[in-house]
Amino acid sequence: MMKKCKALNGGGIYSTISTMEQFIINEEVYFEECEAFSTSLQQGRGGAIYINVGQDAPYEFTVGVNLHFNLNKASQYGRDLFIYCKNIIVMKPDRRILYDMLNETYDKVNAIFGTEYALETELGRPQMIDFDILSLMLPYYNDIIYISQDQSISENTYKCGRIYLPCVTLSYAEGKVITPEWNADTVPLDRTGAQQINYTYIIFQGIEVTLPFETEVDNVVIRGAFPDEYLFATQRGILIFTQSGQIICSDLSQWQQQGQLDQRSINQNFYIHHLEFVLTEDSEIKSIIKIIGSSSHNNYGRNVELKIEDIIIYQESSLYNITCGFLVAEPIITQLVRISIVDVIAEDIYMIDTALIDLQYEPDVIQLDNILSNQHSKVANQIQKFLLLKKD
């Protein structure tokens, strides 16, 4: 038992881990009324334990399951534990800190903190200084979700979705939102002053999409990350669609498509921004984005606004022709849908039996200019370019 111990940093234990050394506390150990006090701003951290992980040291330390903390104090940060290391995310705190800090009786305020000594230029993201490490270990739900296929910084777990720990896949990220999407029972009957549900999915570096994406919320944003979020986000996020991966927009809600036509739906806005789309041969679908139009049910349908901006489209390899387009309406596009294409570049795409953009519509019902606007977009060197098909 460590009781009523005091120090400037690490009231109970101060451990420095050098090259190839390890630090393990695995037995029944009690830290009671230990304190880290301060005479300067650099002190007062780690009331019970302070761990200093050296530049060349592996993250070989374990704060085990049988530790008990009671009434410890830190005048600055980390009442029970403070970790000073190069990269907190790479350290993987949940694999190093094993005691039951998620117990509802455990005081989570100022409990586990840490600081990184690697600079932002090396980390590629904001440096964590006197950071609440426990926040990375708690379940995370939010309507703004970060995603990256770089599994050195991301994982599909109950903790993912935050900027410091993205999810790996879009399908997993869909389950991380905090506000439930609308359904037939919850959709407001009167939209005047009603709540709007907004989902934002932010792609860092790139992801592979293998499953359909369709949601029932008012506003959906799928965009690439920017340098103010990740220092290394100097290029657009990359989306590769394989298998049945597809973004689906419809002028009928999912419950209306299932037969509940008299149950109203909500208008939708989709904003797809600052991304690169890669066309591959490993795709089971006809297009990356599918618009479902239901002309026979216009009295029940909803307005859909789709804006596609700052996008580059290219094919994965020039060795084969592409059979998957970018944007297709099935069976037709209706007057309820508006599409804006702004600053889209598609070059050197060779397609067979399809078109990059294929919008079938009824010319006697709607005018194409009323449903599609195209600004500053370039398509070059294609066998089939922006092909717009009229329904006979």
Short mmCIF file of N, CA and C in Angstrom, two decimals, residues 15-119:
data_model
loop_
_atom_site.label_atom_id
_atom_site.label_comp_id
_atom_site.label_asym_id
_atom_site.label_seq_id
_atom_site.Cartn_x
_atom_site.Cartn_y
_atom_site.Cartn_z
N SER A 15 8.16 6.70 -12.49
CA SER A 15 8.90 5.69 -13.23
C SER A 15 9.37 6.26 -14.56
N THR A 16 10.67 6.09 -14.83
CA THR A 16 11.24 6.45 -16.13
C THR A 16 11.57 5.16 -16.88
N ILE A 17 11.00 5.01 -18.08
CA ILE A 17 11.23 3.81 -18.88
C ILE A 17 12.20 4.17 -20.00
N SER A 18 13.36 3.55 -19.99
CA SER A 18 14.37 3.80 -21.02
C SER A 18 14.33 2.68 -22.06
N THR A 19 15.33 2.62 -22.91
CA THR A 19 15.37 1.66 -24.01
C THR A 19 15.22 0.23 -23.51
N MET A 20 14.25 -0.49 -24.09
CA MET A 20 14.02 -1.92 -23.85
C MET A 20 13.69 -2.25 -22.40
N GLU A 21 13.28 -1.26 -21.62
CA GLU A 21 12.86 -1.53 -20.25
C GLU A 21 11.34 -1.59 -20.19
N GLN A 22 10.81 -2.17 -19.11
CA GLN A 22 9.38 -2.23 -18.94
C GLN A 22 9.00 -1.95 -17.50
N PHE A 23 7.76 -1.54 -17.32
CA PHE A 23 7.25 -1.20 -16.00
C PHE A 23 5.90 -1.88 -15.85
N ILE A 24 5.76 -2.72 -14.84
CA ILE A 24 4.53 -3.49 -14.67
C ILE A 24 4.09 -3.43 -13.20
N ILE A 25 2.85 -3.04 -12.99
CA ILE A 25 2.22 -3.19 -11.67
C ILE A 25 1.03 -4.12 -11.87
N ASN A 26 1.10 -5.31 -11.34
CA ASN A 26 0.09 -6.33 -11.64
C ASN A 26 -0.59 -6.88 -10.40
N GLU A 27 -0.01 -6.68 -9.24
CA GLU A 27 -0.56 -7.26 -8.02
C GLU A 27 -1.54 -6.28 -7.36
N GLU A 28 -2.08 -6.70 -6.22
CA GLU A 28 -2.97 -5.84 -5.45
C GLU A 28 -2.15 -4.70 -4.86
N VAL A 29 -2.33 -3.51 -5.41
CA VAL A 29 -1.61 -2.34 -4.92
C VAL A 29 -2.62 -1.23 -4.67
N TYR A 30 -2.51 -0.59 -3.54
CA TYR A 30 -3.42 0.49 -3.16
C TYR A 30 -2.64 1.80 -3.10
N PHE A 31 -3.22 2.82 -3.71
CA PHE A 31 -2.68 4.18 -3.63
C PHE A 31 -3.73 5.03 -2.92
N GLU A 32 -3.44 5.45 -1.72
CA GLU A 32 -4.41 6.22 -0.94
C GLU A 32 -3.79 7.53 -0.46
N GLU A 33 -4.50 8.61 -0.76
CA GLU A 33 -4.13 9.95 -0.29
C GLU A 33 -2.72 10.34 -0.73
N CYS A 34 -2.30 9.82 -1.89
CA CYS A 34 -1.03 10.26 -2.46
C CYS A 34 -1.24 11.59 -3.18
N GLU A 35 -0.19 12.37 -3.28
CA GLU A 35 -0.37 13.72 -3.81
C GLU A 35 0.84 14.16 -4.62
N ALA A 36 0.56 14.78 -5.77
CA ALA A 36 1.58 15.49 -6.54
C ALA A 36 1.31 16.98 -6.36
N PHE A 37 2.23 17.68 -5.73
CA PHE A 37 2.05 19.11 -5.48
C PHE A 37 2.99 19.89 -6.39
N SER A 38 2.83 21.17 -6.45
CA SER A 38 3.61 21.94 -7.41
C SER A 38 4.10 23.24 -6.81
N THR A 39 5.31 23.59 -7.22
CA THR A 39 5.84 24.92 -6.95
C THR A 39 6.05 25.68 -8.25
N SER A 40 5.76 24.99 -9.39
CA SER A 40 5.83 25.61 -10.72
C SER A 40 4.83 24.90 -11.62
N LEU A 41 4.61 25.45 -12.82
CA LEU A 41 3.63 24.87 -13.75
C LEU A 41 4.06 23.52 -14.29
N GLN A 42 5.34 23.18 -14.21
CA GLN A 42 5.83 21.90 -14.72
C GLN A 42 5.64 20.76 -13.72
N GLN A 43 5.11 21.05 -12.58
CA GLN A 43 4.96 20.04 -11.52
C GLN A 43 3.49 19.82 -11.21
N GLY A 44 3.25 18.93 -10.25
CA GLY A 44 1.88 18.68 -9.81
C GLY A 44 1.11 17.72 -10.68
N ARG A 45 1.82 16.76 -11.31
CA ARG A 45 1.17 15.81 -12.20
C ARG A 45 1.40 14.38 -11.70
N GLY A 46 0.34 13.57 -11.81
CA GLY A 46 0.44 12.18 -11.38
C GLY A 46 0.36 12.03 -9.88
N GLY A 47 -0.81 12.23 -9.30
CA GLY A 47 -0.95 12.15 -7.85
C GLY A 47 -0.49 10.82 -7.30
N ALA A 48 -0.85 9.72 -7.97
CA ALA A 48 -0.41 8.39 -7.53
C ALA A 48 0.79 7.91 -8.34
N ILE A 49 0.71 7.98 -9.68
CA ILE A 49 1.75 7.41 -10.55
C ILE A 49 2.08 8.40 -11.67
N TYR A 50 3.36 8.55 -11.95
CA TYR A 50 3.84 9.31 -13.11
C TYR A 50 4.76 8.39 -13.90
N ILE A 51 4.46 8.20 -15.19
CA ILE A 51 5.28 7.34 -16.06
C ILE A 51 5.88 8.20 -17.16
N ASN A 52 7.20 8.18 -17.25
CA ASN A 52 7.95 8.94 -18.25
C ASN A 52 8.54 7.93 -19.24
N VAL A 53 7.98 7.89 -20.45
CA VAL A 53 8.42 6.92 -21.46
C VAL A 53 9.45 7.59 -22.36
N GLY A 54 10.67 7.08 -22.35
CA GLY A 54 11.76 7.69 -23.09
C GLY A 54 11.59 7.65 -24.60
N GLN A 55 12.40 8.44 -25.29
CA GLN A 55 12.32 8.58 -26.74
C GLN A 55 12.44 7.25 -27.47
N ASP A 56 13.34 6.39 -27.04
CA ASP A 56 13.58 5.13 -27.74
C ASP A 56 12.98 3.93 -27.02
N ALA A 57 12.17 4.17 -26.03
CA ALA A 57 11.60 3.07 -25.25
C ALA A 57 10.34 2.54 -25.91
N PRO A 58 10.14 1.23 -25.89
CA PRO A 58 8.86 0.68 -26.35
C PRO A 58 7.79 0.96 -25.29
N TYR A 59 6.54 0.89 -25.71
CA TYR A 59 5.46 1.12 -24.76
C TYR A 59 5.19 -0.15 -23.97
N GLU A 60 6.20 -0.59 -23.24
CA GLU A 60 6.10 -1.83 -22.48
C GLU A 60 5.85 -1.51 -21.01
N PHE A 61 4.66 -1.04 -20.73
CA PHE A 61 4.29 -0.86 -19.33
C PHE A 61 2.83 -1.27 -19.16
N THR A 62 2.50 -1.73 -17.98
CA THR A 62 1.14 -2.16 -17.67
C THR A 62 0.74 -1.64 -16.30
N VAL A 63 -0.34 -0.91 -16.28
CA VAL A 63 -0.96 -0.50 -15.03
C VAL A 63 -2.13 -1.46 -14.83
N GLY A 64 -1.93 -2.48 -14.00
CA GLY A 64 -2.75 -3.69 -14.03
C GLY A 64 -4.14 -3.58 -13.43
N VAL A 65 -4.84 -4.71 -13.51
CA VAL A 65 -6.26 -4.75 -13.15
C VAL A 65 -6.49 -4.66 -11.65
N ASN A 66 -5.48 -4.96 -10.86
CA ASN A 66 -5.68 -5.05 -9.41
C ASN A 66 -5.25 -3.79 -8.66
N LEU A 67 -5.14 -2.68 -9.37
CA LEU A 67 -4.78 -1.44 -8.71
C LEU A 67 -6.02 -0.76 -8.14
N HIS A 68 -5.82 -0.07 -7.02
CA HIS A 68 -6.93 0.63 -6.36
C HIS A 68 -6.46 2.04 -6.01
N PHE A 69 -7.29 3.02 -6.34
CA PHE A 69 -6.95 4.41 -6.09
C PHE A 69 -8.02 5.04 -5.20
N ASN A 70 -7.58 5.79 -4.21
CA ASN A 70 -8.54 6.37 -3.28
C ASN A 70 -7.99 7.69 -2.73
N LEU A 71 -8.74 8.75 -3.01
CA LEU A 71 -8.47 10.07 -2.42
C LEU A 71 -7.09 10.62 -2.75
N ASN A 72 -6.60 10.33 -3.95
CA ASN A 72 -5.34 10.92 -4.38
C ASN A 72 -5.58 12.34 -4.90
N LYS A 73 -4.51 13.12 -5.00
CA LYS A 73 -4.63 14.50 -5.44
C LYS A 73 -3.49 14.86 -6.40
N ALA A 74 -3.81 15.75 -7.32
CA ALA A 74 -2.78 16.34 -8.19
C ALA A 74 -3.12 17.82 -8.33
N SER A 75 -2.19 18.67 -8.00
CA SER A 75 -2.47 20.10 -8.08
C SER A 75 -2.64 20.56 -9.52
N GLN A 76 -2.10 19.78 -10.47
CA GLN A 76 -2.28 20.11 -11.88
C GLN A 76 -3.13 19.04 -12.57
N TYR A 77 -2.52 17.96 -13.08
CA TYR A 77 -3.26 17.00 -13.91
C TYR A 77 -2.92 15.56 -13.53
N GLY A 78 -3.90 14.69 -13.68
CA GLY A 78 -3.68 13.26 -13.48
C GLY A 78 -3.69 12.86 -12.02
N ARG A 79 -4.85 12.92 -11.40
CA ARG A 79 -4.96 12.58 -9.98
C ARG A 79 -4.40 11.19 -9.66
N ASP A 80 -4.72 10.21 -10.52
CA ASP A 80 -4.26 8.84 -10.28
C ASP A 80 -3.08 8.45 -11.18
N LEU A 81 -3.03 9.00 -12.39
CA LEU A 81 -1.99 8.57 -13.33
C LEU A 81 -1.71 9.68 -14.33
N PHE A 82 -0.41 9.90 -14.58
CA PHE A 82 0.02 10.83 -15.63
C PHE A 82 1.09 10.13 -16.45
N ILE A 83 0.97 10.22 -17.80
CA ILE A 83 1.92 9.57 -18.70
C ILE A 83 2.53 10.62 -19.62
N TYR A 84 3.85 10.65 -19.65
CA TYR A 84 4.59 11.54 -20.54
C TYR A 84 5.27 10.66 -21.59
N CYS A 85 4.84 10.80 -22.85
CA CYS A 85 5.34 9.89 -23.89
C CYS A 85 5.35 10.61 -25.23
N LYS A 86 5.84 9.91 -26.23
CA LYS A 86 5.98 10.49 -27.57
C LYS A 86 4.63 10.63 -28.26
N ASN A 87 3.81 9.58 -28.22
CA ASN A 87 2.56 9.55 -28.98
C ASN A 87 1.52 8.75 -28.20
N ILE A 88 0.53 9.41 -27.67
CA ILE A 88 -0.48 8.75 -26.83
C ILE A 88 -1.31 7.76 -27.64
N ILE A 89 -1.63 8.10 -28.88
CA ILE A 89 -2.45 7.19 -29.69
C ILE A 89 -1.70 5.91 -29.99
N VAL A 90 -0.44 6.02 -30.40
CA VAL A 90 0.37 4.84 -30.69
C VAL A 90 0.58 4.00 -29.43
N MET A 91 0.62 4.63 -28.30
CA MET A 91 0.76 3.92 -27.03
C MET A 91 -0.40 2.95 -26.78
N LYS A 92 -1.59 3.25 -27.34
CA LYS A 92 -2.81 2.46 -27.14
C LYS A 92 -3.13 2.33 -25.65
N PRO A 93 -3.66 3.40 -25.06
CA PRO A 93 -3.89 3.43 -23.61
C PRO A 93 -4.72 2.26 -23.08
N ASP A 94 -5.71 1.80 -23.85
CA ASP A 94 -6.57 0.73 -23.34
C ASP A 94 -5.83 -0.59 -23.19
N ARG A 95 -4.66 -0.73 -23.82
CA ARG A 95 -3.86 -1.94 -23.67
C ARG A 95 -2.83 -1.80 -22.54
N ARG A 96 -2.63 -0.59 -22.07
CA ARG A 96 -1.64 -0.34 -21.03
C ARG A 96 -2.28 -0.10 -19.66
N ILE A 97 -3.45 0.49 -19.67
CA ILE A 97 -4.13 0.86 -18.42
C ILE A 97 -5.32 -0.08 -18.26
N LEU A 98 -5.19 -1.03 -17.38
CA LEU A 98 -6.14 -2.14 -17.34
C LEU A 98 -7.07 -2.13 -16.13
N TYR A 99 -6.82 -1.27 -15.17
CA TYR A 99 -7.71 -1.29 -14.01
C TYR A 99 -9.08 -0.72 -14.39
N ASP A 100 -10.08 -0.98 -13.59
CA ASP A 100 -11.48 -0.71 -13.95
C ASP A 100 -11.81 0.76 -13.76
N MET A 101 -11.35 1.59 -14.69
CA MET A 101 -11.65 3.01 -14.61
C MET A 101 -13.03 3.34 -15.18
N LEU A 102 -13.68 2.36 -15.83
CA LEU A 102 -15.01 2.60 -16.40
C LEU A 102 -16.12 2.30 -15.40
N ASN A 103 -15.77 1.80 -14.24
CA ASN A 103 -16.75 1.55 -13.19
C ASN A 103 -17.45 2.86 -12.83
N GLU A 104 -18.76 2.80 -12.67
CA GLU A 104 -19.52 4.03 -12.43
C GLU A 104 -19.16 4.70 -11.10
N THR A 105 -18.55 3.96 -10.18
CA THR A 105 -18.15 4.55 -8.90
C THR A 105 -16.79 5.25 -8.98
N TYR A 106 -16.08 5.05 -10.07
CA TYR A 106 -14.75 5.65 -10.21
C TYR A 106 -14.88 7.11 -10.62
N ASP A 107 -14.23 7.99 -9.90
CA ASP A 107 -14.25 9.42 -10.20
C ASP A 107 -13.38 9.68 -11.43
N LYS A 108 -14.02 10.06 -12.52
CA LYS A 108 -13.31 10.20 -13.79
C LYS A 108 -12.76 11.61 -14.02
N VAL A 109 -13.04 12.52 -13.10
CA VAL A 109 -12.58 13.90 -13.26
C VAL A 109 -11.10 14.00 -12.90
N ASN A 110 -10.30 14.46 -13.86
CA ASN A 110 -8.85 14.64 -13.67
C ASN A 110 -8.17 13.35 -13.22
N ALA A 111 -8.62 12.22 -13.73
CA ALA A 111 -8.12 10.93 -13.24
C ALA A 111 -6.85 10.47 -13.96
N ILE A 112 -6.88 10.43 -15.31
CA ILE A 112 -5.76 9.91 -16.10
C ILE A 112 -5.43 10.93 -17.18
N PHE A 113 -4.28 11.53 -17.09
CA PHE A 113 -3.88 12.56 -18.05
C PHE A 113 -2.51 12.21 -18.64
N GLY A 114 -2.16 12.93 -19.70
CA GLY A 114 -0.86 12.70 -20.31
C GLY A 114 -0.46 13.84 -21.22
N THR A 115 0.82 13.86 -21.58
CA THR A 115 1.36 14.85 -22.50
C THR A 115 2.28 14.15 -23.50
N GLU A 116 2.19 14.57 -24.76
CA GLU A 116 3.08 14.05 -25.81
C GLU A 116 4.24 15.03 -26.01
N TYR A 117 5.45 14.49 -26.18
CA TYR A 117 6.56 15.39 -26.48
C TYR A 117 6.87 15.46 -27.97
N ALA A 118 6.30 14.56 -28.79
CA ALA A 118 6.43 14.71 -30.24
C ALA A 118 5.66 15.94 -30.69
N LEU A 119 6.22 16.69 -31.62
CA LEU A 119 5.59 17.92 -32.08
C LEU A 119 4.51 17.63 -33.12
#
